[in-house]
PDB file of C-alpha atoms (C1' of nucleotides) in Angstrom:
ATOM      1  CA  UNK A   1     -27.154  -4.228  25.518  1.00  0.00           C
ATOM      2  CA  UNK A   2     -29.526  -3.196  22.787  1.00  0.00           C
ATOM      3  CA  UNK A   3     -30.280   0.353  22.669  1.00  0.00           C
ATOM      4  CA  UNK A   4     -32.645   2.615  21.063  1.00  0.00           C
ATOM      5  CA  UNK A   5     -31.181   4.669  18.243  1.00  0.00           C
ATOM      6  CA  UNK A   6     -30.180   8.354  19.928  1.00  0.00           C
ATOM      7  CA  UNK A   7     -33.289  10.264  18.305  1.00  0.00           C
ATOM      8  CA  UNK A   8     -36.261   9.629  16.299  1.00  0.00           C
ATOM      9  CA  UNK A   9     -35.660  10.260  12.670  1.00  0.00           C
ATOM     10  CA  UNK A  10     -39.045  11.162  12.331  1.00  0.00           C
ATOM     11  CA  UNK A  11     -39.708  14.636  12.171  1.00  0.00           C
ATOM     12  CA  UNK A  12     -36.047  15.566  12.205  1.00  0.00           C
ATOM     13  CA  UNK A  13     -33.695  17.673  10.337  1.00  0.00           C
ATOM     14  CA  UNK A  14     -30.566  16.413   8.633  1.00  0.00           C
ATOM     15  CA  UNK A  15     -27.715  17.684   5.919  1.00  0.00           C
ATOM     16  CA  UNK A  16     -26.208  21.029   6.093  1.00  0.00           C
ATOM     17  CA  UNK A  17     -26.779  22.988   8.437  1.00  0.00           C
ATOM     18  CA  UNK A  18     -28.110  26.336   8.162  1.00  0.00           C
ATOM     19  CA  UNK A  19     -27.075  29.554   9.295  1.00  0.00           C
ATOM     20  CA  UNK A  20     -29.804  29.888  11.646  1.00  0.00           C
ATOM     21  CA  UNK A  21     -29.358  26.457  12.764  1.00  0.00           C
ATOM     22  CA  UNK A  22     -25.745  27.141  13.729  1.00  0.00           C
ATOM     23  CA  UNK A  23     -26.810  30.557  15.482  1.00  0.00           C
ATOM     24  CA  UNK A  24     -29.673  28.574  17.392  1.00  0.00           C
ATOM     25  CA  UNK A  25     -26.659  25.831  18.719  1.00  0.00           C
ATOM     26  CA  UNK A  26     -24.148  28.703  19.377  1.00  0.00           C
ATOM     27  CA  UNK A  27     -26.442  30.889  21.722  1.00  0.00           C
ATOM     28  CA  UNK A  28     -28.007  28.137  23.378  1.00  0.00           C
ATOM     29  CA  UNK A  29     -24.380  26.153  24.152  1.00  0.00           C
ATOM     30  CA  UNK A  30     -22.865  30.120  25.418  1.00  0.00           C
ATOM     31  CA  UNK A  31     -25.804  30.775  27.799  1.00  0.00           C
ATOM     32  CA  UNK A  32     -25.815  27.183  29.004  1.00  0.00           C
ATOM     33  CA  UNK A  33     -22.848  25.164  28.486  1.00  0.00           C
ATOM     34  CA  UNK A  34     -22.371  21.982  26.572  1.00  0.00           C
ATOM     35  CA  UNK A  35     -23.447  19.088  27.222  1.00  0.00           C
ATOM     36  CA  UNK A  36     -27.435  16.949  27.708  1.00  0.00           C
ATOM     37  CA  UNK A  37     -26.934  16.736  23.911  1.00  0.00           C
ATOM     38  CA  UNK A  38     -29.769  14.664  24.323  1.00  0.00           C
ATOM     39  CA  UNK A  39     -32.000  17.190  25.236  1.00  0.00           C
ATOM     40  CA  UNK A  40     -29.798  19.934  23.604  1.00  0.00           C
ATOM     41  CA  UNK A  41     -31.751  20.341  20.681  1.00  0.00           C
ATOM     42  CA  UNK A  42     -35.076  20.492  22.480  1.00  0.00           C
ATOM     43  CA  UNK A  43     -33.593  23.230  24.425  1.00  0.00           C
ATOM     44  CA  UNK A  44     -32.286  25.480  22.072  1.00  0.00           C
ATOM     45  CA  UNK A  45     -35.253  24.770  19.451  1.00  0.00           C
ATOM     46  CA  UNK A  46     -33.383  23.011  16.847  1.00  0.00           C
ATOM     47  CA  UNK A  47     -35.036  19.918  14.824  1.00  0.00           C
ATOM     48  CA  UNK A  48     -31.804  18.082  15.039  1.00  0.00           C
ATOM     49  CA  UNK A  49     -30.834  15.316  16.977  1.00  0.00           C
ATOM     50  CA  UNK A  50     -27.965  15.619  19.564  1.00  0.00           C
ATOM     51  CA  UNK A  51     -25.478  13.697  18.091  1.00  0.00           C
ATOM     52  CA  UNK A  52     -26.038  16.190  15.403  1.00  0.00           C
ATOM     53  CA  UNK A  53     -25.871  19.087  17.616  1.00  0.00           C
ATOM     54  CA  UNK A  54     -22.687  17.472  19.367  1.00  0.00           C
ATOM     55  CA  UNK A  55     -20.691  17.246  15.844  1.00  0.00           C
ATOM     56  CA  UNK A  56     -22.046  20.258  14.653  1.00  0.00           C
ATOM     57  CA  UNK A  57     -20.236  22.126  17.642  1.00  0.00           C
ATOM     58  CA  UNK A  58     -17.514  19.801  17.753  1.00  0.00           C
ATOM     59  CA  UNK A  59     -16.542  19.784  14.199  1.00  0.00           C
ATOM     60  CA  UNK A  60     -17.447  23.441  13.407  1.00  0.00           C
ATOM     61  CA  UNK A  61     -18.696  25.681  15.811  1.00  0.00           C
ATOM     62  CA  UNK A  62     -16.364  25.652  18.618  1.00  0.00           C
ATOM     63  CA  UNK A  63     -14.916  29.481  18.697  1.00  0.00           C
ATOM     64  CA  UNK A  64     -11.159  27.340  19.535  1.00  0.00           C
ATOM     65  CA  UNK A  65     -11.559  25.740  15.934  1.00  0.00           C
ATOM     66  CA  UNK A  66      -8.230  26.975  13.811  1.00  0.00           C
ATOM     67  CA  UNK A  67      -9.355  27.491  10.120  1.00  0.00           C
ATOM     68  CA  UNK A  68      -6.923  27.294   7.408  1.00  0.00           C
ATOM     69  CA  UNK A  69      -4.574  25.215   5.765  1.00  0.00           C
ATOM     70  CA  UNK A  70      -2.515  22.975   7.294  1.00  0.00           C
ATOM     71  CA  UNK A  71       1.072  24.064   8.090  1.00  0.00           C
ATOM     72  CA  UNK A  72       4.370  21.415   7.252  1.00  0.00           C
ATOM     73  CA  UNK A  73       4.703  21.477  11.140  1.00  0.00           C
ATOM     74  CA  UNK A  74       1.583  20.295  11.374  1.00  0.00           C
ATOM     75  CA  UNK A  75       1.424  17.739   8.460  1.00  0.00           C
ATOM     76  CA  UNK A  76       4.981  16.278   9.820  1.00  0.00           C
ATOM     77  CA  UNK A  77       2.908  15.756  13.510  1.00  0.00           C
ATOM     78  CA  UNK A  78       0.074  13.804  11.830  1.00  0.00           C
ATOM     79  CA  UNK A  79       2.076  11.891   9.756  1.00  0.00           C
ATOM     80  CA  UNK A  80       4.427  11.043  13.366  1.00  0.00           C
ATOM     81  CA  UNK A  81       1.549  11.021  15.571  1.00  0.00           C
ATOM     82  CA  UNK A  82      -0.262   8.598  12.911  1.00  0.00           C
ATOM     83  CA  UNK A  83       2.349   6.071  12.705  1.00  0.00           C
ATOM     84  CA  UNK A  84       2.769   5.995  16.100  1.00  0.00           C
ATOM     85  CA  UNK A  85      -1.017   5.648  17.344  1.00  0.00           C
ATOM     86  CA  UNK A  86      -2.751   4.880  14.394  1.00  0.00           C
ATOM     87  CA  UNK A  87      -5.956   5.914  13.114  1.00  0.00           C
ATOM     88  CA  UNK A  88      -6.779   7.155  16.425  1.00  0.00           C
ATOM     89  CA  UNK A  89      -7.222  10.761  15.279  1.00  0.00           C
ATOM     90  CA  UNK A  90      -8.914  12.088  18.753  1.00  0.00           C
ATOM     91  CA  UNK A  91      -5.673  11.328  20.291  1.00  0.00           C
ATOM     92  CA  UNK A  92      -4.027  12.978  17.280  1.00  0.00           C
ATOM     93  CA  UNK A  93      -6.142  15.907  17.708  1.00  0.00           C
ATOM     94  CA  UNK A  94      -5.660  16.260  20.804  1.00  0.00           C
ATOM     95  CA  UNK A  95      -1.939  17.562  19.790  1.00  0.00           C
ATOM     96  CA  UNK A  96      -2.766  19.511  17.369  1.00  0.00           C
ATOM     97  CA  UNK A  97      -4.624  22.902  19.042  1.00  0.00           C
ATOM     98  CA  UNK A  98      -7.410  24.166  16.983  1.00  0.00           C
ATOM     99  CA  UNK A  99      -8.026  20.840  14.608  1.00  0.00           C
ATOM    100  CA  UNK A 100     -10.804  18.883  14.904  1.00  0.00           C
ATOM    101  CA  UNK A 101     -10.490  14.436  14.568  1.00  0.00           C
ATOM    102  CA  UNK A 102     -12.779  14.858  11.998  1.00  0.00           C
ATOM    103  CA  UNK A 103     -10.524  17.106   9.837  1.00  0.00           C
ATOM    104  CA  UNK A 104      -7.330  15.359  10.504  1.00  0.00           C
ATOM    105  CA  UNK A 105      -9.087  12.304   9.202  1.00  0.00           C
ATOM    106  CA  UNK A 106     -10.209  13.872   5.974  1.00  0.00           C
ATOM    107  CA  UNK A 107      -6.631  16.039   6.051  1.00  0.00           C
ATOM    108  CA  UNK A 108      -5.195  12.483   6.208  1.00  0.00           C
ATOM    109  CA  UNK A 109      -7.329  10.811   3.502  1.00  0.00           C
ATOM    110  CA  UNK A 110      -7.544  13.316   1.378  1.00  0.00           C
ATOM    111  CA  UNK A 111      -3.984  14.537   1.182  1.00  0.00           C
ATOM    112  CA  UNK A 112      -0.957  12.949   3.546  1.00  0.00           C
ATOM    113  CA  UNK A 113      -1.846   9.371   3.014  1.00  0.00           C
ATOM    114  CA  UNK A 114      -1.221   9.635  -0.770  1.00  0.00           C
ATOM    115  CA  UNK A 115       2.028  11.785   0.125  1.00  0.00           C
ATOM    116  CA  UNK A 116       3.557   9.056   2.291  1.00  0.00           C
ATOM    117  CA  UNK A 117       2.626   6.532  -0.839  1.00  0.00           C
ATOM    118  CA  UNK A 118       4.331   8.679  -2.857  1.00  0.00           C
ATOM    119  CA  UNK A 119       7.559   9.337  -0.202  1.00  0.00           C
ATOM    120  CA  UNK A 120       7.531   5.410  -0.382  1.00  0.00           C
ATOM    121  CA  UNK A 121       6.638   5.524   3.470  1.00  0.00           C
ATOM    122  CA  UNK A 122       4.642   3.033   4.765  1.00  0.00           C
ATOM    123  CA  UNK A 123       2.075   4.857   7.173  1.00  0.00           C
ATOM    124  CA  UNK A 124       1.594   1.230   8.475  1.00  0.00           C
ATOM    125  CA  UNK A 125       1.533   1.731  12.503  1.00  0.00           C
ATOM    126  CA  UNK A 126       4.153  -0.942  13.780  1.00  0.00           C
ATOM    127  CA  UNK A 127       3.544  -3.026  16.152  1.00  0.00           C
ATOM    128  CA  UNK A 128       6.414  -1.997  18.390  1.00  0.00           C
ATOM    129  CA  UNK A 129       8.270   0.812  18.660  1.00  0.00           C
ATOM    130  CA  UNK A 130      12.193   0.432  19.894  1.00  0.00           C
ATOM    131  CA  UNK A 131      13.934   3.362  21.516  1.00  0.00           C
ATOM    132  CA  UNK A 132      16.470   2.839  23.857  1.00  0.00           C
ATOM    133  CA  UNK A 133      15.279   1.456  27.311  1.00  0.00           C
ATOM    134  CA  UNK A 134      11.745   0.787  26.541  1.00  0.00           C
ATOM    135  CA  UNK A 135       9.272  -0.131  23.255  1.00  0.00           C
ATOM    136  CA  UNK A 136       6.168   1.809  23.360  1.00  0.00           C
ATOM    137  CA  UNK A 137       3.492  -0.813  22.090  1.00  0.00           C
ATOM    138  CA  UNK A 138       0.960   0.635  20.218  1.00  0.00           C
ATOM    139  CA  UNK A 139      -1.319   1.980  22.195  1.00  0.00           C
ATOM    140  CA  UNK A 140      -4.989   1.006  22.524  1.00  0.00           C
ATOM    141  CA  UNK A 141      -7.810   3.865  22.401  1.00  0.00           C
ATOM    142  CA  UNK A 142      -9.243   4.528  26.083  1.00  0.00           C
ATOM    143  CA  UNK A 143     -11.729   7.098  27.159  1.00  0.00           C
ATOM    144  CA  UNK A 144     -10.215   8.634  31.008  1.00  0.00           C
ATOM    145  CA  UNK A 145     -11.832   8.781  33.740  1.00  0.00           C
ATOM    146  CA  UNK A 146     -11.592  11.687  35.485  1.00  0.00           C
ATOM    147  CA  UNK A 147      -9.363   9.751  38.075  1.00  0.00           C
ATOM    148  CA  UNK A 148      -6.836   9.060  35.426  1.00  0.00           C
ATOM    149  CA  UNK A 149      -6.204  12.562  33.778  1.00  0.00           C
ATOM    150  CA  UNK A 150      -2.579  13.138  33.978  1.00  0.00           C
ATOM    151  CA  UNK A 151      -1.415  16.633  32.802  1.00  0.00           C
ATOM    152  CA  UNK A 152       1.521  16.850  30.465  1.00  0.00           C
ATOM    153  CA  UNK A 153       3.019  20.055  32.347  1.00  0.00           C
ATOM    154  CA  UNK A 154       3.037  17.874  36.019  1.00  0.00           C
ATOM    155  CA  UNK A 155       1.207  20.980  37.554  1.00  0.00           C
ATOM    156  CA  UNK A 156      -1.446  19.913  40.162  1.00  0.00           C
ATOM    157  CA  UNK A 157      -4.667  21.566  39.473  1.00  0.00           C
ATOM    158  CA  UNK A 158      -4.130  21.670  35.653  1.00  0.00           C
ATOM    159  CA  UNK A 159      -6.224  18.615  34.822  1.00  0.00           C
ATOM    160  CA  UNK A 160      -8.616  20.998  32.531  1.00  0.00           C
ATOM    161  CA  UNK A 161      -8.209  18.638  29.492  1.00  0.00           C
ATOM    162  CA  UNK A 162      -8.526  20.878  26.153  1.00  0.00           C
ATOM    163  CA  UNK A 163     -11.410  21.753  24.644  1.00  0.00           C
ATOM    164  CA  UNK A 164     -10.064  19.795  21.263  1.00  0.00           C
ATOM    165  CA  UNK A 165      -9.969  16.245  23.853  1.00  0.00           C
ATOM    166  CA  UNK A 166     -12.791  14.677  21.898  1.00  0.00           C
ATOM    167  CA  UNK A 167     -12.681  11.683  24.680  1.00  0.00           C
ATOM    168  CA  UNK A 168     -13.588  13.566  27.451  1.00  0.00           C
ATOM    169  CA  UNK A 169     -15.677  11.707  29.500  1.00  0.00           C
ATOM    170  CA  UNK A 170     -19.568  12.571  29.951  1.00  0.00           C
ATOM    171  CA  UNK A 171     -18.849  13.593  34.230  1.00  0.00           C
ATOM    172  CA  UNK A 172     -16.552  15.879  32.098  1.00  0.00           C
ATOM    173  CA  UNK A 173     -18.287  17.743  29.385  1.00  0.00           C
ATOM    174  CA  UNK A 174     -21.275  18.292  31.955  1.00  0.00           C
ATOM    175  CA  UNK A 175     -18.868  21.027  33.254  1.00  0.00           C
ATOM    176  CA  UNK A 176     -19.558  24.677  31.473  1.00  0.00           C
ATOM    177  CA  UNK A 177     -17.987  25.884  28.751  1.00  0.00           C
ATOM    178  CA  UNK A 178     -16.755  28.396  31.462  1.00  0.00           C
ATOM    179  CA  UNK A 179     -14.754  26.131  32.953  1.00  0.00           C
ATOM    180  CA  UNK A 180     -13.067  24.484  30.123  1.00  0.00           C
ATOM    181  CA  UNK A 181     -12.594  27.357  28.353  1.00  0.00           C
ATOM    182  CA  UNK A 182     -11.052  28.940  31.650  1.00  0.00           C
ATOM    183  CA  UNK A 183      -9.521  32.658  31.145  1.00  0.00           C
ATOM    184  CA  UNK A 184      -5.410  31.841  31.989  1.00  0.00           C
ATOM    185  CA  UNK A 185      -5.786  28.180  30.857  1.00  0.00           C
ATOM    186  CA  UNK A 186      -4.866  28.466  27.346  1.00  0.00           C
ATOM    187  CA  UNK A 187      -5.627  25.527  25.392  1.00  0.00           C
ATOM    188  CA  UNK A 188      -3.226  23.152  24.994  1.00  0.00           C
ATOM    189  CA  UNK A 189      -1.240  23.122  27.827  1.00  0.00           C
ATOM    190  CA  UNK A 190      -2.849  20.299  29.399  1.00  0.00           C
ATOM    191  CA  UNK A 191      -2.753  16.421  27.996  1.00  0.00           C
ATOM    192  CA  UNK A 192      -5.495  15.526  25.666  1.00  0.00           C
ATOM    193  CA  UNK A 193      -7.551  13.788  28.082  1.00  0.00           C
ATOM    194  CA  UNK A 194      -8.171  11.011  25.423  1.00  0.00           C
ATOM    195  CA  UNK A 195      -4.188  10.846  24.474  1.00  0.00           C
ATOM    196  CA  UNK A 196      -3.961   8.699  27.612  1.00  0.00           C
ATOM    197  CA  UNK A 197      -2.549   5.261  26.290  1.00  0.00           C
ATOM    198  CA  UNK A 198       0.284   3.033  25.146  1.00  0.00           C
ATOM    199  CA  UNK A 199       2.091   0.728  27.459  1.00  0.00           C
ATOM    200  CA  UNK A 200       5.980   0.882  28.458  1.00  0.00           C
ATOM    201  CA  UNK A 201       7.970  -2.543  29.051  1.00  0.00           C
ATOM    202  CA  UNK A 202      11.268  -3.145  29.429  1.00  0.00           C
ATOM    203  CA  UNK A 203      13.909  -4.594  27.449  1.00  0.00           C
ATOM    204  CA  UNK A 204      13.187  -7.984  29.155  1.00  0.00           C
ATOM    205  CA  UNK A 205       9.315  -7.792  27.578  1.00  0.00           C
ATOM    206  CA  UNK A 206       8.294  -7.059  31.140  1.00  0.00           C
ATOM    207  CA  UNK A 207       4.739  -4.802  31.237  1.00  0.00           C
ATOM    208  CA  UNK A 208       6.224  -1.915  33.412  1.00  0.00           C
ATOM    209  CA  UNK A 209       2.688  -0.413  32.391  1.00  0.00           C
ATOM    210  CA  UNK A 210      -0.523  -1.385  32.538  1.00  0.00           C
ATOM    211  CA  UNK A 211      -1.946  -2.862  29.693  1.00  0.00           C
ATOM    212  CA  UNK A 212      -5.365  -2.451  29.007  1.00  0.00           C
ATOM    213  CA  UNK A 213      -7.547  -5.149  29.620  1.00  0.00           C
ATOM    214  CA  UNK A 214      -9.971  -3.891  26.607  1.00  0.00           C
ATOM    215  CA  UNK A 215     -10.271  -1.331  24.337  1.00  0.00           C
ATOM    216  CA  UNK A 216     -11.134   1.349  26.326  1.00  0.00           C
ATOM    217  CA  UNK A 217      -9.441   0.575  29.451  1.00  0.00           C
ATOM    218  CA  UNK A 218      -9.982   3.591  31.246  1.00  0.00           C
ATOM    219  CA  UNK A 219      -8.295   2.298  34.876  1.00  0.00           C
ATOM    220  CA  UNK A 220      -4.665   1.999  35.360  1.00  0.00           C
ATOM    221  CA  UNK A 221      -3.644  -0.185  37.708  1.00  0.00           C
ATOM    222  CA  UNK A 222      -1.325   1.630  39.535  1.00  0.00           C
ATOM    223  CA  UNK A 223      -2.179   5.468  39.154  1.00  0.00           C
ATOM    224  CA  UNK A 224       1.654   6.568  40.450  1.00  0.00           C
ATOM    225  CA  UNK A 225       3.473   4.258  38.309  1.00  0.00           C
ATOM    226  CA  UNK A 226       0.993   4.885  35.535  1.00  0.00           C
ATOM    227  CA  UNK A 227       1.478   8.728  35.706  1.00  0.00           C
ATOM    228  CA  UNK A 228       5.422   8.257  35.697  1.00  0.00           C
ATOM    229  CA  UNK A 229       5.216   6.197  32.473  1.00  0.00           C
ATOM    230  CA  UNK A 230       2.791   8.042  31.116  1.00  0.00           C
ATOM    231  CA  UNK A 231       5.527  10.892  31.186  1.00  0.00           C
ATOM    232  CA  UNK A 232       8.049   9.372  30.159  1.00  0.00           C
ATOM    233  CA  UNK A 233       5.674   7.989  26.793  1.00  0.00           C
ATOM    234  CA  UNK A 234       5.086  11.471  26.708  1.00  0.00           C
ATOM    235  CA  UNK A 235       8.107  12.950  26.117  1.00  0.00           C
ATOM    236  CA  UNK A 236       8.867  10.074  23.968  1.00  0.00           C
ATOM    237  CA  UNK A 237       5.622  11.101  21.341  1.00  0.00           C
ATOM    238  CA  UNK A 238       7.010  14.850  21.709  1.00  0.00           C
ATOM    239  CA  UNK A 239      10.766  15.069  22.003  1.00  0.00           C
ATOM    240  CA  UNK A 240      12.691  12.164  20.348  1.00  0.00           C
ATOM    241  CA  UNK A 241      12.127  12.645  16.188  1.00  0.00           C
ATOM    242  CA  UNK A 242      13.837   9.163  16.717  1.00  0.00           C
ATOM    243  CA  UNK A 243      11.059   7.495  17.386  1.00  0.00           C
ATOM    244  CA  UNK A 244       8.807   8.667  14.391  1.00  0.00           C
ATOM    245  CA  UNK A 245      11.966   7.903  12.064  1.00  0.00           C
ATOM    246  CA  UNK A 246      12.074   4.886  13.435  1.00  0.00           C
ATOM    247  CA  UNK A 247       8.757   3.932  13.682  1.00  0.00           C
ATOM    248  CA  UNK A 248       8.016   5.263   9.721  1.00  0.00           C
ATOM    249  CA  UNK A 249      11.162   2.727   8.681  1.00  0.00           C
ATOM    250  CA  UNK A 250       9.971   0.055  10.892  1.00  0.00           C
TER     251      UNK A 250
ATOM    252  C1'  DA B   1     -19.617  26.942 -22.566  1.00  0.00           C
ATOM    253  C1'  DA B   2     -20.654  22.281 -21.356  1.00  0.00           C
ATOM    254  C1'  DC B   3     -19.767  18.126 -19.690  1.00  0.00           C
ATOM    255  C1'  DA B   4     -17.137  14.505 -17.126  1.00  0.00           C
ATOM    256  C1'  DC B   5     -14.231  13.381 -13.701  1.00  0.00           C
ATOM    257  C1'  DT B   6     -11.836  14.165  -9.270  1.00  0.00           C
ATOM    258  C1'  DT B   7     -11.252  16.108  -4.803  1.00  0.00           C
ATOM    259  C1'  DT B   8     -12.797  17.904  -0.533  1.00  0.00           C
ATOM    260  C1'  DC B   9     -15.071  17.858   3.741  1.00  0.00           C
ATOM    261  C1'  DA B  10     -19.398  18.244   6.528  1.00  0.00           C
ATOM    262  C1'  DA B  11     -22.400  15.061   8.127  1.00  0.00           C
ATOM    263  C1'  DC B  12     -24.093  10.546   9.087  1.00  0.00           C
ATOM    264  C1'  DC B  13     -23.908   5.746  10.862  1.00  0.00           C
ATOM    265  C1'  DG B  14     -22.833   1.935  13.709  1.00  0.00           C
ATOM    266  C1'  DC B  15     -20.429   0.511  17.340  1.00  0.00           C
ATOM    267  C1'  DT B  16     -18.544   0.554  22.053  1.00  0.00           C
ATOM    268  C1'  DC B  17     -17.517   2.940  25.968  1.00  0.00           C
ATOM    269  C1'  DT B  18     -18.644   4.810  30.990  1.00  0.00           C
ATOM    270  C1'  DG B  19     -21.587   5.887  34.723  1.00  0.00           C
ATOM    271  C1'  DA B  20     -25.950   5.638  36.986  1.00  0.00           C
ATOM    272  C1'  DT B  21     -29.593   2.931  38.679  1.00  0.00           C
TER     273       DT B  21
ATOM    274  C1'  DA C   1     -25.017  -8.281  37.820  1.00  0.00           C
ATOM    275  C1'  DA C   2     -27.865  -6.463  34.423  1.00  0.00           C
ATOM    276  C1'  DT C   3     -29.740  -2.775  32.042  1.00  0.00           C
ATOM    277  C1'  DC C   4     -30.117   1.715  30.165  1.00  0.00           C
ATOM    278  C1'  DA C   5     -28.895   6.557  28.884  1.00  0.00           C
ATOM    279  C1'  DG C   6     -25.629   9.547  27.320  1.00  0.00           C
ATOM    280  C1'  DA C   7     -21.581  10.202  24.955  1.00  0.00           C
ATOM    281  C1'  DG C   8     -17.393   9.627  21.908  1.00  0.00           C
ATOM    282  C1'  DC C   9     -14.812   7.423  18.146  1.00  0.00           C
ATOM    283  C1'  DG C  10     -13.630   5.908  13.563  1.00  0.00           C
ATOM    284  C1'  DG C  11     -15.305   4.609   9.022  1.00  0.00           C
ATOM    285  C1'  DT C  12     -18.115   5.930   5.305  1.00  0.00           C
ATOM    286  C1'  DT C  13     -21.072   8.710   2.372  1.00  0.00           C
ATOM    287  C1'  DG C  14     -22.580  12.106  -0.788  1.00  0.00           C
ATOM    288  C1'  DA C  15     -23.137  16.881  -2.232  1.00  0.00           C
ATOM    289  C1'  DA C  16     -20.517  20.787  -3.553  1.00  0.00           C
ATOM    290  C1'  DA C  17     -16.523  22.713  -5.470  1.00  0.00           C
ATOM    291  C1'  DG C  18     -12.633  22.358  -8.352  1.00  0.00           C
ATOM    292  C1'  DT C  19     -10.223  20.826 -12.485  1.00  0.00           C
ATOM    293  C1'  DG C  20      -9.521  18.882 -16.997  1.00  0.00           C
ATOM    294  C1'  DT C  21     -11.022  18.053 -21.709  1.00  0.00           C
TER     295       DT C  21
END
DNA sequence: AACACTTTCAACCGCTCTGAT
DNA sequence: AATCAGAGCGGTTGAAAGTGT
């Protein structure tokens, strides 16, 4: 499935960005949307290419973007959410409202990795996870679908993922800012759209879930049985402090 | 003040995914 | 079924900033 790189070098800007740069990306993305990075660039007159553009906005840009330094509550979730999915930092991202993968990762790196060295915690992700009734296996990195976007809150027309849900499919970033960005649909009180993932079995070993087939299994099997699960795996990540203990002492 | 070393983090790269044709 | 375009993810890089000597 070869491919042609995403731009031509030639001709193109790259390293920092410049002020007018970022002004360029930030008028042409609120009159238009995300989205086409492809053609992005082009568009809004910027010698970049679109992956470029894309991170640029992603990683910087984005008016949602919280700026600062990290707060313990916030450096106790990455160091939970880490052992429990691993160096998946969309998905970890995806819980934390305002941070971007990309600075989790360097937060990580840079700062919580070497603290868990020196706690004498392994940051290791386990392989299982016991808690009661079920082990959570460690889940494998999916991009959903739009058919499989499953809102923690249960509400019925909430399935606006967050505008931090790096994963979010292509159907759904072609939607405008507008939308995602909706006044009374405060980011993040939907699910992640990429934190979809991690299979529930049963004391007996028995898949209760659907395991995916490949990495980026985007299709459960059984969307009703997926979406109860899915719950319950929620409330697992966010309620029961057992299960990062746990996990960390593994 | 000047230099060396370390840390931080924005940006890049390569890969794999999904969806359309 | 095969191919391609568009997109997202995670690992890595390297320049700038910070710190120590």
């Amino acid at each position: 499935m070869g491919r042609a790189p995403c731009c031509s070098k030639v001709g193109l800007q790259r390293g920092p960005w410049t002020a007018i740069e970022d002004t360029l990306l930030i008028d042409y993305i609120r009159a238009h949307g995300q989205g086409n990075w492809r053609y992005l660039p082009k568009k809004a007159g910027l010698l970049r290419c679109g992956k470029s553009c894309r991170l640029r906005w992603m990683n910087y840009l984005r008016p949602d973007i919280k700026r600062g330094n990290f707060t313990a509550d916030e450096d106790d979730l990455i160091i939970r959410l880490r052992s429990l999915l691993g160096n998946r930092w969309s998905l970890i991202a995806g819980r934390l409202p305002g941070r971007t993968d990309n600075e989790i990762k360097n937060y990580w790196n840079c700062h919580l990795s070497k603290r868990s060295k020196h706690m004498g915690k392994t940051p290791e992700v386990p392989s299982t996870i016991n808690n009661k009734n079920c082990k959570i296996y460690k889940p494998k990195p999916f991009r959903l679908t739009s058919v499989s976007i499953i809102t923690r809150n249960h509400s019925a027309d909430s399935s606006i993922s967050g505008p931090n849900s790096g994963t979010a499919t292509a159907q759904e970033d072609k939607g405008s800012l507008a939308s995602k960005e909706a006044p009374g649909v405060p980011w993040p009180q939907a699910g992640s759209a990429g934190d979809a993932g991690g299979v529930l079995v049963d004391n007996n070993e028995h898949d209760i879930g659907s395991e995916p087939s490949s990495q980026y299994d985007p299709k459960p099997t059984n969307d009703n049985k997926f979406e109860k699960l899915y719950q319950e795996y929620l409330q697992l990540l966010m309620a029961d402090d057992n299960v990062a203990v746990e996990s960390l002492s593994a």
